[in-house]
mmCIF file of C-alpha atoms in Angstrom:
data_model
loop_
_atom_site.group_PDB
_atom_site.id
_atom_site.type_symbol
_atom_site.label_atom_id
_atom_site.label_comp_id
_atom_site.label_asym_id
_atom_site.label_seq_id
_atom_site.Cartn_x
_atom_site.Cartn_y
_atom_site.Cartn_z
ATOM 1 C CA MET A 1 16.542 -30.323 -8.626
ATOM 2 C CA ASN A 2 14.258 -29.944 -5.698
ATOM 3 C CA ALA A 3 10.570 -30.401 -6.441
ATOM 4 C CA PRO A 4 8.627 -27.126 -6.705
ATOM 5 C CA LYS A 5 6.740 -25.989 -3.613
ATOM 6 C CA ASP A 6 2.991 -25.649 -3.914
ATOM 7 C CA LEU A 7 2.548 -21.875 -3.515
ATOM 8 C CA ILE A 8 4.279 -18.426 -3.266
ATOM 9 C CA ILE A 9 2.242 -15.416 -2.029
ATOM 10 C CA LEU A 10 3.340 -11.879 -2.572
ATOM 11 C CA VAL A 11 1.797 -9.475 -0.037
ATOM 12 C CA ALA A 12 1.987 -5.722 0.592
ATOM 13 C CA ASP A 13 2.746 -5.615 4.295
ATOM 14 C CA LEU A 14 3.300 -7.542 7.528
ATOM 15 C CA ASP A 15 -0.394 -7.467 8.421
ATOM 16 C CA GLN A 16 -1.270 -9.351 5.249
ATOM 17 C CA GLU A 17 1.685 -11.686 5.750
ATOM 18 C CA ASN A 18 0.306 -12.660 9.267
ATOM 19 C CA ALA A 19 -3.217 -13.076 7.949
ATOM 20 C CA ILE A 20 -2.180 -15.355 5.092
ATOM 21 C CA LEU A 21 0.132 -17.388 7.402
ATOM 22 C CA GLY A 22 -2.738 -17.955 9.796
ATOM 23 C CA LEU A 23 -5.158 -19.009 7.108
ATOM 24 C CA LEU A 24 -2.808 -21.436 5.392
ATOM 25 C CA ARG A 25 -2.091 -23.165 8.603
ATOM 26 C CA ARG A 26 -5.808 -24.118 8.720
ATOM 27 C CA HIS A 27 -5.726 -26.422 5.721
ATOM 28 C CA GLN A 28 -8.617 -28.521 6.958
ATOM 29 C CA SER A 29 -10.854 -25.487 7.342
ATOM 30 C CA LEU A 30 -9.727 -24.277 3.957
ATOM 31 C CA GLY A 31 -10.555 -27.570 2.402
ATOM 32 C CA THR A 32 -7.089 -28.218 1.092
ATOM 33 C CA PRO A 33 -4.244 -30.634 1.939
ATOM 34 C CA PRO A 34 -1.266 -29.282 3.860
ATOM 35 C CA LEU A 35 0.559 -26.938 1.572
ATOM 36 C CA THR A 36 4.295 -26.088 1.172
ATOM 37 C CA PHE A 37 4.446 -22.273 0.673
ATOM 38 C CA ASP A 38 6.516 -19.169 1.055
ATOM 39 C CA ILE A 39 5.253 -15.683 1.717
ATOM 40 C CA ARG A 40 7.181 -12.635 0.358
ATOM 41 C CA LYS A 41 6.537 -8.969 1.297
ATOM 42 C CA HIS A 42 6.984 -6.312 -1.355
ATOM 43 C CA ASP A 43 8.891 -3.123 -0.150
ATOM 44 C CA GLY A 44 6.576 -0.959 -2.214
ATOM 45 C CA ARG A 45 3.520 -2.001 -0.248
ATOM 46 C CA ASP A 46 0.120 -2.054 -2.003
ATOM 47 C CA SER A 47 1.141 0.184 -4.921
ATOM 48 C CA GLY A 48 4.360 -1.758 -5.397
ATOM 49 C CA CYS A 49 2.427 -5.061 -5.582
ATOM 50 C CA ARG A 50 0.101 -3.564 -8.236
ATOM 51 C CA THR A 51 2.835 -2.050 -10.437
ATOM 52 C CA GLN A 52 5.752 -4.513 -9.882
ATOM 53 C CA GLY A 53 4.080 -7.659 -8.608
ATOM 54 C CA PRO A 54 4.001 -9.720 -11.851
ATOM 55 C CA ASP A 55 7.595 -8.796 -12.581
ATOM 56 C CA PHE A 56 8.650 -9.722 -9.027
ATOM 57 C CA LEU A 57 6.989 -13.080 -9.257
ATOM 58 C CA ARG A 58 8.366 -13.865 -12.761
ATOM 59 C CA SER A 59 11.598 -15.441 -11.465
ATOM 60 C CA PHE A 60 9.714 -17.880 -9.301
ATOM 61 C CA HIS A 61 7.467 -19.548 -11.872
ATOM 62 C CA ARG A 62 9.550 -22.745 -12.019
ATOM 63 C CA GLN A 63 10.041 -23.001 -8.284
ATOM 64 C CA TYR A 64 6.442 -23.028 -7.398
ATOM 65 C CA ARG A 65 3.268 -24.629 -8.730
ATOM 66 C CA HIS A 66 1.174 -21.570 -8.140
ATOM 67 C CA ALA A 67 1.319 -17.960 -7.093
ATOM 68 C CA ILE A 68 -0.950 -15.359 -5.535
ATOM 69 C CA LEU A 69 -0.524 -11.628 -5.682
ATOM 70 C CA LEU A 70 -2.361 -9.990 -2.870
ATOM 71 C CA PHE A 71 -2.820 -6.311 -1.937
ATOM 72 C CA ASP A 72 -5.347 -3.769 -0.717
ATOM 73 C CA HIS A 73 -7.427 -1.766 -3.152
ATOM 74 C CA GLU A 74 -7.008 1.360 -0.938
ATOM 75 C CA GLY A 75 -3.459 2.452 -1.254
ATOM 76 C CA ALA A 76 -2.715 0.734 -4.506
ATOM 77 C CA GLY A 77 -2.973 3.921 -6.506
ATOM 78 C CA ARG A 78 -5.970 2.980 -8.784
ATOM 79 C CA ASP A 79 -8.843 3.695 -6.385
ATOM 80 C CA LYS A 80 -11.297 4.567 -9.231
ATOM 81 C CA LEU A 81 -10.690 1.218 -11.011
ATOM 82 C CA PRO A 82 -12.877 -1.486 -9.545
ATOM 83 C CA PRO A 83 -10.910 -4.361 -7.825
ATOM 84 C CA GLU A 84 -12.376 -6.883 -10.168
ATOM 85 C CA GLN A 85 -10.829 -5.068 -13.142
ATOM 86 C CA LEU A 86 -7.435 -4.798 -11.490
ATOM 87 C CA GLU A 87 -7.513 -8.518 -10.932
ATOM 88 C CA VAL A 88 -8.343 -9.224 -14.558
ATOM 89 C CA ALA A 89 -5.526 -6.952 -15.809
ATOM 90 C CA LEU A 90 -2.979 -8.424 -13.342
ATOM 91 C CA ASP A 91 -4.019 -12.028 -13.988
ATOM 92 C CA LYS A 92 -3.096 -11.412 -17.589
ATOM 93 C CA GLU A 93 0.312 -9.876 -16.628
ATOM 94 C CA LEU A 94 1.009 -12.828 -14.431
ATOM 95 C CA SER A 95 0.137 -15.191 -17.273
ATOM 96 C CA ARG A 96 2.513 -13.377 -19.621
ATOM 97 C CA ASN A 97 5.225 -13.568 -16.975
ATOM 98 C CA GLY A 98 5.490 -17.326 -17.226
ATOM 99 C CA TRP A 99 2.643 -18.486 -14.915
ATOM 100 C CA ASN A 100 0.020 -19.146 -17.628
ATOM 101 C CA ASP A 101 -3.073 -19.954 -15.643
ATOM 102 C CA ARG A 102 -1.139 -20.846 -12.415
ATOM 103 C CA ALA A 103 -1.377 -17.453 -10.660
ATOM 104 C CA ARG A 104 -4.084 -15.157 -9.457
ATOM 105 C CA CYS A 105 -4.388 -11.622 -8.190
ATOM 106 C CA ILE A 106 -6.481 -10.920 -5.149
ATOM 107 C CA VAL A 107 -7.499 -7.233 -4.437
ATOM 108 C CA ILE A 108 -9.024 -6.683 -0.986
ATOM 109 C CA ALA A 109 -11.561 -3.888 -0.923
ATOM 110 C CA PRO A 110 -11.077 -1.515 0.742
ATOM 111 C CA GLU A 111 -8.309 -3.142 2.755
ATOM 112 C CA LEU A 112 -7.343 -6.178 4.812
ATOM 113 C CA GLU A 113 -9.359 -5.133 7.869
ATOM 114 C CA ALA A 114 -12.545 -5.973 5.975
ATOM 115 C CA TRP A 115 -11.658 -9.639 6.687
ATOM 116 C CA VAL A 116 -11.623 -8.987 10.452
ATOM 117 C CA TRP A 117 -15.245 -8.112 10.899
ATOM 118 C CA SER A 118 -17.645 -11.030 11.259
ATOM 119 C CA GLY A 119 -20.425 -12.028 13.607
ATOM 120 C CA SER A 120 -17.982 -14.347 15.466
ATOM 121 C CA SER A 121 -17.612 -13.612 19.247
ATOM 122 C CA ALA A 122 -13.959 -14.654 18.708
ATOM 123 C CA VAL A 123 -13.386 -11.295 16.950
ATOM 124 C CA ASP A 124 -14.651 -9.387 20.005
ATOM 125 C CA GLN A 125 -12.459 -11.413 22.370
ATOM 126 C CA LEU A 126 -9.290 -10.991 20.261
ATOM 127 C CA LEU A 127 -9.882 -7.190 20.016
ATOM 128 C CA GLY A 128 -10.072 -7.048 23.770
ATOM 129 C CA TRP A 129 -13.911 -6.732 24.226
ATOM 130 C CA THR A 130 -16.161 -8.912 26.298
ATOM 131 C CA PRO A 131 -19.767 -9.682 25.633
ATOM 132 C CA LEU A 132 -20.821 -7.311 28.350
ATOM 133 C CA ASN A 133 -18.994 -4.471 26.564
ATOM 134 C CA ASP A 134 -21.083 -4.915 23.369
ATOM 135 C CA LEU A 135 -18.589 -3.991 20.724
ATOM 136 C CA ARG A 136 -21.148 -3.676 17.924
ATOM 137 C CA GLY A 137 -23.455 -1.473 19.975
ATOM 138 C CA TRP A 138 -20.479 0.792 20.714
ATOM 139 C CA LEU A 139 -19.485 0.922 17.059
ATOM 140 C CA ARG A 140 -23.068 1.862 16.115
ATOM 141 C CA GLY A 141 -23.076 4.548 18.784
ATOM 142 C CA GLU A 142 -19.894 5.946 17.404
ATOM 143 C CA GLY A 143 -21.298 6.008 13.776
ATOM 144 C CA LEU A 144 -18.836 3.311 12.696
ATOM 145 C CA LEU A 145 -21.381 0.598 12.037
ATOM 146 C CA GLU A 146 -24.803 0.911 10.397
ATOM 147 C CA ALA A 147 -27.814 -0.800 11.888
ATOM 148 C CA ASN A 148 -28.471 -4.393 10.891
ATOM 149 C CA THR A 149 -24.852 -4.744 9.481
ATOM 150 C CA VAL A 150 -21.815 -6.823 10.559
ATOM 151 C CA LYS A 151 -19.031 -5.072 8.733
ATOM 152 C CA PRO A 152 -18.141 -1.376 9.180
ATOM 153 C CA CYS A 153 -17.891 0.511 5.855
ATOM 154 C CA ARG A 154 -14.516 1.813 7.064
ATOM 155 C CA PRO A 155 -13.079 -1.304 8.607
ATOM 156 C CA LYS A 156 -9.568 -0.067 9.391
ATOM 157 C CA GLU A 157 -10.861 3.070 11.196
ATOM 158 C CA ALA A 158 -13.291 0.921 13.161
ATOM 159 C CA LEU A 159 -10.727 -1.537 14.150
ATOM 160 C CA LYS A 160 -8.353 1.158 15.416
ATOM 161 C CA ALA A 161 -11.095 2.905 17.287
ATOM 162 C CA ALA A 162 -12.451 -0.249 18.980
ATOM 163 C CA MET A 163 -9.023 -1.344 20.148
ATOM 164 C CA LYS A 164 -8.069 2.228 21.355
ATOM 165 C CA GLN A 165 -11.310 2.211 23.390
ATOM 166 C CA VAL A 166 -9.922 -0.796 25.436
ATOM 167 C CA GLY A 167 -6.366 0.507 25.505
ATOM 168 C CA ARG A 168 -4.982 -1.613 22.745
ATOM 169 C CA THR A 169 -3.459 -1.007 19.332
ATOM 170 C CA PRO A 170 -3.586 -3.243 16.195
ATOM 171 C CA LYS A 171 -0.440 -5.137 15.639
ATOM 172 C CA ALA A 172 0.506 -7.633 12.903
ATOM 173 C CA PRO A 173 0.251 -10.792 15.053
ATOM 174 C CA LEU A 174 -3.405 -9.903 15.699
ATOM 175 C CA PHE A 175 -4.180 -10.681 12.065
ATOM 176 C CA ARG A 176 -2.615 -14.077 12.310
ATOM 177 C CA LYS A 177 -4.562 -14.847 15.563
ATOM 178 C CA LEU A 178 -7.846 -13.835 13.884
ATOM 179 C CA ALA A 179 -7.029 -15.923 10.839
ATOM 180 C CA GLU A 180 -6.288 -18.855 13.120
ATOM 181 C CA LYS A 181 -9.317 -18.760 15.273
ATOM 182 C CA VAL A 182 -12.241 -16.947 13.558
ATOM 183 C CA SER A 183 -14.485 -19.151 11.451
ATOM 184 C CA PHE A 184 -14.760 -18.069 7.858
ATOM 185 C CA GLN A 185 -17.310 -20.592 6.621
ATOM 186 C CA ASN A 186 -19.950 -17.874 6.297
ATOM 187 C CA CYS A 187 -17.685 -15.164 5.061
ATOM 188 C CA THR A 188 -19.105 -13.449 1.971
ATOM 189 C CA ASP A 189 -16.288 -10.921 1.345
ATOM 190 C CA ARG A 190 -15.697 -10.976 -2.393
ATOM 191 C CA ALA A 191 -11.864 -11.080 -2.256
ATOM 192 C CA PHE A 192 -11.868 -13.733 0.486
ATOM 193 C CA VAL A 193 -14.215 -15.932 -1.414
ATOM 194 C CA ARG A 194 -11.957 -15.520 -4.495
ATOM 195 C CA LEU A 195 -8.937 -16.539 -2.423
ATOM 196 C CA LEU A 196 -10.724 -19.533 -0.903
ATOM 197 C CA THR A 197 -12.154 -20.680 -4.260
ATOM 198 C CA THR A 198 -8.746 -20.355 -5.925
ATOM 199 C CA LEU A 199 -6.991 -22.428 -3.237
ATOM 200 C CA ARG A 200 -9.643 -25.092 -3.257
ATOM 201 C CA THR A 201 -9.441 -25.309 -7.074
ATOM 202 C CA TRP A 202 -5.681 -25.588 -7.173
ATOM 203 C CA PHE A 203 -5.346 -27.839 -4.181
ATOM 204 C CA PRO A 204 -8.449 -30.064 -3.774
ATOM 205 C CA ALA A 205 -8.557 -32.032 -0.591
ATOM 206 C CA SER A 206 -8.193 -35.748 -1.245
ATOM 207 C CA THR A 207 -11.266 -37.787 -0.481
ATOM 208 C CA PRO A 208 -10.883 -41.242 1.177
ATOM 209 C CA GLU A 209 -11.396 -44.059 -1.209
ATOM 210 C CA GLU A 210 -14.642 -46.060 -0.640
ATOM 211 C CA PRO A 211 -14.086 -49.690 0.389
ATOM 212 C CA SER A 212 -14.413 -52.117 -2.495
#
């Protein structure tokens, strides 16, 4: 039999698939060794991942060392339940479905676009804005970004509006490019930090041996 791959990730849509692909390609920035992984997309999108994700992943628990179930809080059908509680419940379901402590659920609040917004100038560039255009000043003027904040409270609406303003529309490859180029070392998004911590715990980077 072939050795199990490191990781399987079940996501809700093509945008999430591209984002995860871009992130996992940056293993040095993640602080992990290069990983063998597969990404699967659930036809039921966010609500399908929430209701059927653990069952979907059950058949893979011998083929992979670890699993991640990823979806947006908004659209999952349990908006009134905090994302942390959803994660706890689904972690337990994953455990019962053969993964034990080898799987984690990550719920992004409110949605994937929350990971887009950072203070990096690379974000502006990839969205089609130049420093002279002042993306964040425009967002504040449109009521999409509060003063002294980096992340819009409605990240998806802000992304669409910002790209429409420069004649563009968000497409799935954008999320891969953002994940590949934007620094996330100072990212404080709860779900992203949970993902990063999980990957570093499961797959610690090897440290060079000190000379004897």
